[in-house]
Tab-separated table of C-alpha atoms and ligand atoms in Angstrom:
chain	number	residue	atom	x	y	z
A	25	MET	CA	20.008	-11.666	4.623
A	26	ALA	CA	20.141	-9.568	1.519
A	27	TYR	CA	19.922	-11.482	-2.029
A	28	ASN	CA	20.262	-8.151	-4.193
A	29	LEU	CA	16.942	-8.893	-5.712
A	30	LEU	CA	16.722	-4.950	-6.612
A	31	LYS	CA	20.017	-4.310	-7.659
A	32	GLY	CA	20.000	-1.359	-10.038
A	33	LYS	CA	16.529	-0.380	-9.599
A	34	LYS	CA	14.865	2.630	-8.853
A	35	GLY	CA	11.567	3.034	-6.829
A	36	ILE	CA	9.084	5.574	-5.211
A	37	ILE	CA	7.527	4.839	-1.938
A	38	PHE	CA	4.607	6.108	-0.744
A	39	GLY	CA	3.472	6.472	2.815
A	40	ALA	CA	6.128	6.028	5.256
A	41	LEU	CA	5.010	8.151	8.422
A	42	ASN	CA	6.917	6.294	11.344
A	43	GLU	CA	8.537	3.305	12.165
A	44	GLN	CA	5.466	1.275	12.402
A	45	SER	CA	4.383	2.183	8.884
A	46	ILE	CA	4.269	-0.689	6.788
A	47	ALA	CA	6.008	1.806	3.879
A	48	TRP	CA	8.923	2.120	6.098
A	49	LYS	CA	9.811	-1.615	6.547
A	50	ILE	CA	9.368	-1.729	2.616
A	51	ALA	CA	11.772	0.939	2.001
A	52	GLU	CA	14.117	-0.421	4.261
A	53	LYS	CA	13.974	-3.637	2.662
A	54	CYS	CA	14.114	-2.170	-0.928
A	55	TYR	CA	17.511	-0.175	-0.263
A	56	GLU	CA	19.084	-3.493	1.461
A	57	GLU	CA	18.178	-5.271	-1.430
A	58	GLY	CA	19.836	-2.673	-3.602
A	59	ALA	CA	17.277	-0.199	-4.781
A	60	GLN	CA	17.587	3.198	-4.955
A	61	ILE	CA	14.582	4.976	-3.681
A	62	VAL	CA	12.701	8.452	-3.314
A	63	LEU	CA	10.305	8.615	-0.195
A	64	THR	CA	7.321	10.597	-0.425
A	65	ASN	CA	4.331	11.538	2.068
A	66	ALA	CA	1.436	14.436	2.268
A	67	PRO	CA	3.075	17.630	3.358
A	68	ILE	CA	1.486	17.529	6.743
A	69	ALA	CA	2.813	14.300	7.469
A	70	LEU	CA	6.298	15.606	6.627
A	71	ARG	CA	6.428	18.266	8.979
A	72	MET	CA	6.329	15.573	11.621
A	73	GLY	CA	10.135	15.011	10.511
A	74	GLU	CA	10.467	11.256	11.171
A	75	ILE	CA	10.824	10.421	7.652
A	76	ASN	CA	14.343	12.073	7.819
A	77	LYS	CA	15.677	9.415	9.831
A	78	LEU	CA	14.305	6.651	7.280
A	79	ALA	CA	16.027	8.682	4.304
A	80	GLU	CA	19.065	8.506	6.289
A	81	THR	CA	19.313	4.984	6.638
A	82	CYS	CA	18.388	4.631	2.877
A	83	GLY	CA	21.437	6.162	1.399
A	84	ASN	CA	19.899	9.562	1.841
A	85	ALA	CA	17.173	9.000	0.029
A	86	PRO	CA	15.319	12.353	-1.291
A	87	VAL	CA	11.931	13.183	0.315
A	88	ILE	CA	9.599	14.789	-2.023
A	89	PRO	CA	6.020	15.982	-0.695
A	90	ALA	CA	3.291	15.317	-2.531
A	91	ASP	CA	-0.485	15.032	-1.436
A	92	VAL	CA	-1.831	11.993	-3.470
A	93	THR	CA	-5.204	14.251	-4.103
A	94	SER	CA	-3.213	16.681	-5.879
A	95	ASN	CA	-2.205	16.245	-9.854
A	96	ASP	CA	0.363	18.812	-9.550
A	97	ASP	CA	1.958	17.523	-6.570
A	98	LEU	CA	2.178	13.804	-8.253
A	99	LYS	CA	3.696	15.653	-11.791
A	100	ASN	CA	5.998	17.162	-9.684
A	101	LEU	CA	7.055	14.170	-7.792
A	102	LEU	CA	7.381	12.211	-10.781
A	103	THR	CA	9.434	14.659	-12.527
A	104	LYS	CA	11.543	15.135	-9.618
A	105	SER	CA	12.226	11.378	-9.162
A	106	ILE	CA	13.064	10.939	-12.721
A	107	GLU	CA	15.668	13.926	-12.614
A	108	HIS	CA	17.111	12.631	-9.578
A	109	PHE	CA	17.480	9.187	-10.962
A	110	GLY	CA	18.520	10.081	-14.717
A	111	GLY	CA	15.505	8.170	-15.782
A	112	GLN	CA	12.541	6.155	-15.429
A	113	VAL	CA	11.783	4.441	-12.122
A	114	ASP	CA	11.305	0.694	-11.945
A	115	PHE	CA	8.621	0.414	-9.073
A	116	ILE	CA	6.324	2.250	-7.009
A	117	LEU	CA	4.709	1.334	-3.924
A	118	HIS	CA	1.363	3.005	-2.800
A	119	SER	CA	0.801	2.559	0.610
A	120	VAL	CA	-1.733	5.243	1.518
A	121	GLY	CA	-5.241	5.209	3.180
A	122	MET	CA	-7.197	7.540	5.161
A	123	SER	CA	-10.863	7.524	6.442
A	124	MET	CA	-12.379	10.630	7.963
A	125	ASN	CA	-15.583	9.130	8.733
A	126	MET	CA	-13.723	6.620	10.925
A	127	ARG	CA	-11.609	9.424	12.444
A	128	LYS	CA	-14.838	10.816	13.631
A	129	ASN	CA	-16.805	7.654	14.641
A	130	ASN	CA	-19.227	7.993	12.167
A	131	HIS	CA	-21.080	4.714	11.678
A	132	TYR	CA	-21.288	2.874	8.262
A	133	THR	CA	-25.213	3.772	7.890
A	134	ALA	CA	-24.588	7.324	8.791
A	135	LEU	CA	-21.714	8.782	6.624
A	136	ASN	CA	-20.794	12.107	5.954
A	137	TYR	CA	-20.359	11.933	2.054
A	138	ASP	CA	-18.157	14.882	2.133
A	139	PHE	CA	-15.457	12.602	4.263
A	140	THR	CA	-16.475	9.889	2.191
A	141	HIS	CA	-15.380	11.575	-1.468
A	142	LYS	CA	-12.395	12.535	0.767
A	143	THR	CA	-11.283	8.989	1.895
A	144	PHE	CA	-12.113	7.545	-1.801
A	145	ASP	CA	-9.858	10.323	-3.270
A	146	ILE	CA	-6.950	9.721	-0.752
A	147	SER	CA	-7.313	5.771	-0.528
A	148	ALA	CA	-8.340	4.577	-3.845
A	149	MET	CA	-8.364	7.129	-6.773
A	150	SER	CA	-5.086	8.390	-5.959
A	151	PHE	CA	-3.889	5.047	-7.201
A	152	HIS	CA	-5.634	5.845	-10.557
A	153	ARG	CA	-3.739	9.496	-10.436
A	154	VAL	CA	-0.391	8.064	-9.923
A	155	LEU	CA	-1.018	5.604	-12.660
A	156	GLN	CA	-2.530	7.775	-15.209
A	157	LEU	CA	0.132	10.511	-14.764
A	158	ALA	CA	3.244	7.904	-14.825
A	159	TYR	CA	1.300	6.716	-17.903
A	160	GLN	CA	0.933	9.880	-19.605
A	161	MET	CA	4.475	11.126	-18.499
A	162	ASP	CA	5.961	7.419	-19.496
A	163	ALA	CA	7.767	7.627	-15.921
A	164	ILE	CA	7.920	3.686	-15.289
A	165	SER	CA	10.253	1.576	-17.286
A	166	GLU	CA	9.427	-1.782	-19.389
A	167	TRP	CA	8.708	-4.517	-17.010
A	168	GLY	CA	8.333	-2.014	-13.911
A	169	SER	CA	6.132	-3.098	-10.979
A	170	VAL	CA	3.628	-1.094	-9.131
A	171	VAL	CA	1.873	-2.141	-5.878
A	172	ALA	CA	-0.665	-1.145	-3.445
A	173	LEU	CA	-1.448	-2.377	-0.090
A	174	THR	CA	-5.160	-3.266	0.562
A	175	TYR	CA	-7.430	-5.250	3.006
A	176	ILE	CA	-9.585	-8.411	2.816
A	177	ALA	CA	-12.553	-6.078	3.695
A	178	ALA	CA	-12.968	-5.370	-0.011
A	179	GLN	CA	-14.295	-8.849	-0.477
A	180	ARG	CA	-15.833	-9.788	2.966
A	181	VAL	CA	-17.630	-8.073	5.474
A	182	PHE	CA	-15.689	-6.338	8.454
A	183	PRO	CA	-18.084	-4.103	9.980
A	184	ASP	CA	-15.959	-1.832	11.572
A	185	TYR	CA	-13.527	-1.189	8.521
A	186	ASN	CA	-16.813	0.855	7.471
A	187	GLU	CA	-16.233	3.001	4.008
A	188	MET	CA	-12.753	1.809	3.905
A	189	ALA	CA	-13.826	-1.627	2.806
A	190	ASP	CA	-15.774	0.269	-0.346
A	191	ALA	CA	-12.459	2.273	-0.963
A	192	LYS	CA	-9.919	-0.858	-1.014
A	193	ALA	CA	-12.789	-2.544	-3.667
A	194	LEU	CA	-12.069	0.752	-5.541
A	195	LEU	CA	-8.439	0.576	-5.373
A	196	GLU	CA	-8.437	-3.468	-6.111
A	197	SER	CA	-10.451	-2.562	-9.150
A	198	VAL	CA	-8.267	-0.156	-10.419
A	199	ALA	CA	-5.454	-2.478	-10.104
A	200	ARG	CA	-7.148	-4.803	-12.627
A	201	SER	CA	-8.080	-2.157	-14.717
A	202	PHE	CA	-5.221	-0.365	-15.077
A	203	GLY	CA	-3.364	-3.566	-15.034
A	204	TYR	CA	-4.599	-4.107	-18.420
A	205	GLN	CA	-3.663	-0.980	-19.877
A	206	TYR	CA	-0.256	-0.660	-18.702
A	207	ALA	CA	0.744	-4.103	-19.691
A	208	LYS	CA	-0.296	-3.401	-23.004
A	209	LYS	CA	1.508	-0.144	-23.491
A	210	ASN	CA	4.799	-0.909	-21.415
A	211	LYS	CA	4.685	-4.022	-19.969
A	212	VAL	CA	4.244	-2.515	-16.461
A	213	ARG	CA	2.872	-4.643	-13.869
A	214	ILE	CA	0.041	-3.860	-11.346
A	215	ASN	CA	-1.075	-5.926	-8.303
A	216	THR	CA	-2.374	-5.271	-4.858
A	217	VAL	CA	-1.067	-7.099	-1.915
A	218	SER	CA	-3.834	-8.073	0.940
A	219	GLN	CA	-2.093	-7.781	4.080
A	220	SER	CA	-3.073	-9.051	7.400
A	221	PRO	CA	-3.941	-6.416	10.234
A	222	THR	CA	-0.948	-4.771	11.414
A	223	ARG	CA	-0.249	-2.326	14.570
A	224	THR	CA	0.536	1.191	12.445
A	225	THR	CA	-1.398	4.376	12.819
A	226	ALA	CA	-3.837	3.801	10.048
A	227	GLY	CA	-4.562	0.144	11.485
A	228	SER	CA	-5.130	1.361	15.045
A	229	GLY	CA	-7.267	3.742	13.731
A	230	VAL	CA	-10.117	0.506	12.933
A	231	LYS	CA	-12.550	0.656	16.142
A	232	GLY	CA	-11.741	-2.573	18.432
A	233	PHE	CA	-8.298	-3.250	16.775
A	234	GLU	CA	-6.830	-5.259	19.368
A	235	GLY	CA	-9.576	-7.563	19.548
A	236	PHE	CA	-9.886	-7.622	15.410
A	237	ILE	CA	-5.726	-8.603	15.442
A	238	SER	CA	-5.868	-11.239	18.063
A	239	PHE	CA	-8.969	-12.842	16.020
A	240	ALA	CA	-7.088	-12.934	12.773
A	241	GLU	CA	-3.866	-14.384	14.499
A	242	LYS	CA	-5.959	-17.068	15.575
A	243	MET	CA	-7.940	-17.551	12.661
A	244	SER	CA	-4.539	-17.670	10.268
A	245	PRO	CA	-3.061	-21.079	10.094
A	246	LEU	CA	0.433	-19.398	9.844
A	247	GLY	CA	-0.402	-16.245	12.158
A	248	ASN	CA	-0.479	-12.878	11.153
A	249	ALA	CA	2.036	-11.584	8.305
A	250	THR	CA	3.979	-8.877	10.084
A	251	ALA	CA	5.220	-5.417	8.403
A	252	GLU	CA	8.407	-7.098	7.885
A	253	ASP	CA	7.038	-10.108	6.247
A	254	CYS	CA	5.056	-7.578	3.870
A	255	ALA	CA	8.370	-6.133	2.941
A	256	ASN	CA	9.906	-9.368	1.700
A	257	TYR	CA	7.075	-10.159	-0.597
A	258	CYS	CA	6.886	-6.578	-1.787
A	259	VAL	CA	10.719	-7.180	-2.747
A	260	THR	CA	9.833	-9.841	-4.603
A	261	LEU	CA	6.893	-8.133	-6.480
A	262	PHE	CA	9.336	-5.305	-7.185
A	263	SER	CA	12.003	-7.997	-8.675
A	264	ASP	CA	12.433	-9.414	-11.903
A	265	LEU	CA	11.361	-13.013	-10.249
A	266	THR	CA	7.805	-12.074	-10.900
A	267	LYS	CA	7.722	-10.946	-14.195
A	268	MET	CA	4.523	-12.485	-15.729
A	269	VAL	CA	2.425	-11.652	-12.188
A	270	THR	CA	-0.239	-8.766	-12.994
A	271	MET	CA	-4.010	-7.365	-12.416
A	272	GLN	CA	-3.807	-9.416	-8.922
A	273	ASN	CA	-5.189	-8.995	-5.431
A	274	LEU	CA	-2.448	-11.214	-3.688
A	275	PHE	CA	-3.427	-12.182	-0.053
A	276	HIS	CA	-0.485	-11.827	2.132
A	277	ASP	CA	-2.321	-13.198	5.495
A	278	GLY	CA	-0.509	-16.521	6.705
A	279	GLY	CA	-3.643	-18.450	5.206
A	280	PHE	CA	-6.434	-16.296	6.894
A	281	SER	CA	-8.121	-15.615	3.492
A	282	PHE	CA	-8.968	-19.406	2.960
A	283	THR	CA	-9.583	-20.818	5.967
A	284	GLY	CA	-12.918	-21.386	7.293
A	285	VAL	CA	-12.432	-22.148	11.061
A	286	THR	CA	-9.144	-23.159	13.307
A	287	ALA	CA	-8.783	-25.428	16.257
A	288	GLU	CA	-8.004	-22.340	18.538
A	289	VAL	CA	-11.102	-20.515	17.343
A	290	ILE	CA	-13.357	-23.340	18.162
A	291	GLU	CA	-11.692	-23.829	21.138
A	292	GLN	CA	-12.151	-20.217	22.355
A	293	MET	CA	-16.063	-20.888	21.436
A	294	GLU	CA	-16.377	-23.556	23.486
A	295	LYS	CA	-15.149	-21.630	26.706
B	306	LIG	P1	0.164	4.292	8.184
B	306	LIG	O1	-0.701	5.386	8.988
B	306	LIG	O2	1.500	4.165	8.639
B	306	LIG	O3	-0.018	4.796	6.545
B	306	LIG	C1	-0.753	5.532	6.324
B	306	LIG	C2	-0.031	6.576	5.231
B	306	LIG	O4	-1.072	7.313	4.360
B	306	LIG	C3	0.695	7.556	5.998
B	306	LIG	O5	1.862	7.684	5.774
B	306	LIG	C4	-0.074	8.845	5.826
B	306	LIG	O6	0.677	9.993	5.563
B	306	LIG	C5	-0.541	8.748	4.302
B	306	LIG	N1	-1.673	9.717	3.656
B	306	LIG	C6	-2.896	9.793	4.274
B	306	LIG	N2	-3.525	10.860	3.809
B	306	LIG	C7	-2.253	11.221	2.472
B	306	LIG	C8	-2.314	12.006	1.346
B	306	LIG	N3	-3.252	13.042	1.106
B	306	LIG	N4	-1.457	12.254	0.718
B	306	LIG	C9	-0.130	11.247	0.587
B	306	LIG	N5	-0.339	10.174	1.695
B	306	LIG	C10	-1.186	10.372	2.573
B	306	LIG	O7	-0.651	3.083	8.257
B	306	LIG	P2	-0.372	1.608	7.414
B	306	LIG	O8	-1.037	0.692	8.055
B	306	LIG	O9	1.326	1.347	7.358
B	306	LIG	O10	-1.231	2.075	6.030
B	306	LIG	C11	-0.458	1.341	4.617
B	306	LIG	C12	-1.325	0.941	3.762
B	306	LIG	O11	-1.605	-0.391	4.330
B	306	LIG	C13	-2.636	1.621	3.677
B	306	LIG	O12	-3.307	1.625	2.427
B	306	LIG	C14	-3.553	0.685	4.660
B	306	LIG	O13	-5.119	0.790	4.531
B	306	LIG	C15	-2.981	-0.550	3.998
B	306	LIG	N6	-3.395	-1.898	5.070
B	306	LIG	C16	-2.877	-1.651	6.440
B	306	LIG	C17	-3.340	-2.483	7.286
B	306	LIG	C18	-3.023	-2.518	8.720
B	306	LIG	O14	-3.638	-3.661	9.416
B	306	LIG	N7	-2.207	-1.419	9.199
B	306	LIG	C19	-4.087	-3.871	6.665
B	306	LIG	C20	-4.363	-4.182	5.194
B	306	LIG	C21	-3.824	-2.839	4.554
């Protein structure tokens, strides 16, 4: 059921790769709630062409390529989006992550630092880059809302999350630091949503992901939050109903983050 929570709002969605992507579900939900959107992803990801299906179901949304490590690409994205909307954007979703060390199975104690730079650039510094350009170009409207997706490995150790844990810690820090600056300038809100493990292309790249996801399911009183649940939550954060929420890392994980142990896990241990 739609509530028209985003009626008249305009947003940019980064990171919809395929139907499993969390950004895919968020794009669909934003459109359903009345928003107009622009979709973007890295040029190489767009070549697979799947995003055009999503664009069609979201009112023929424009698809604008942008590698998040390129200032020129991001400037072009913001300029074209403003042109398309005929004005500033009201919300931005950053749903981007990539780790070369994970892809190459490099252990956390044997990182290749060229890859690590790339990981931080794509997964964390890109958030600052998007915000800084938007700030300088005055691309986001007053009371606008920006959300980036993160994971609890930023606070607690999940050994196989590898260098992405450090990238997420930086990402969350950028949300706080830039949240202050942008609130002062233009009342723009910036938050991160810390999502349950979710079966997606990026998620499945984590070693032992299936064990990980079922452990999280057992450790969460409400169970794991799905990508659809995440989409609903992000809609509220883009809406005017959460105007005073900024600089927060918001756990969206069925209670996982504050659970010490559950009956299901104890039962498993007693077997
Ligand atoms: P996904 O693989 O569908 O999305 C990752 C996206 O990043 C892809 O669309 C990819 O093309 C994009 N990307 C990679 N390099 C890029 C670049 N240089 N420029 C522009 N875009 C680039 O996977 P998922 O899971 O939907 O990931 C979205 C976000 O959610 C990521 O930040 C991820 O860390 C986060 N997250 C995922 C969880 C999971 O278990 N799947 C749990 C918590 C957070």
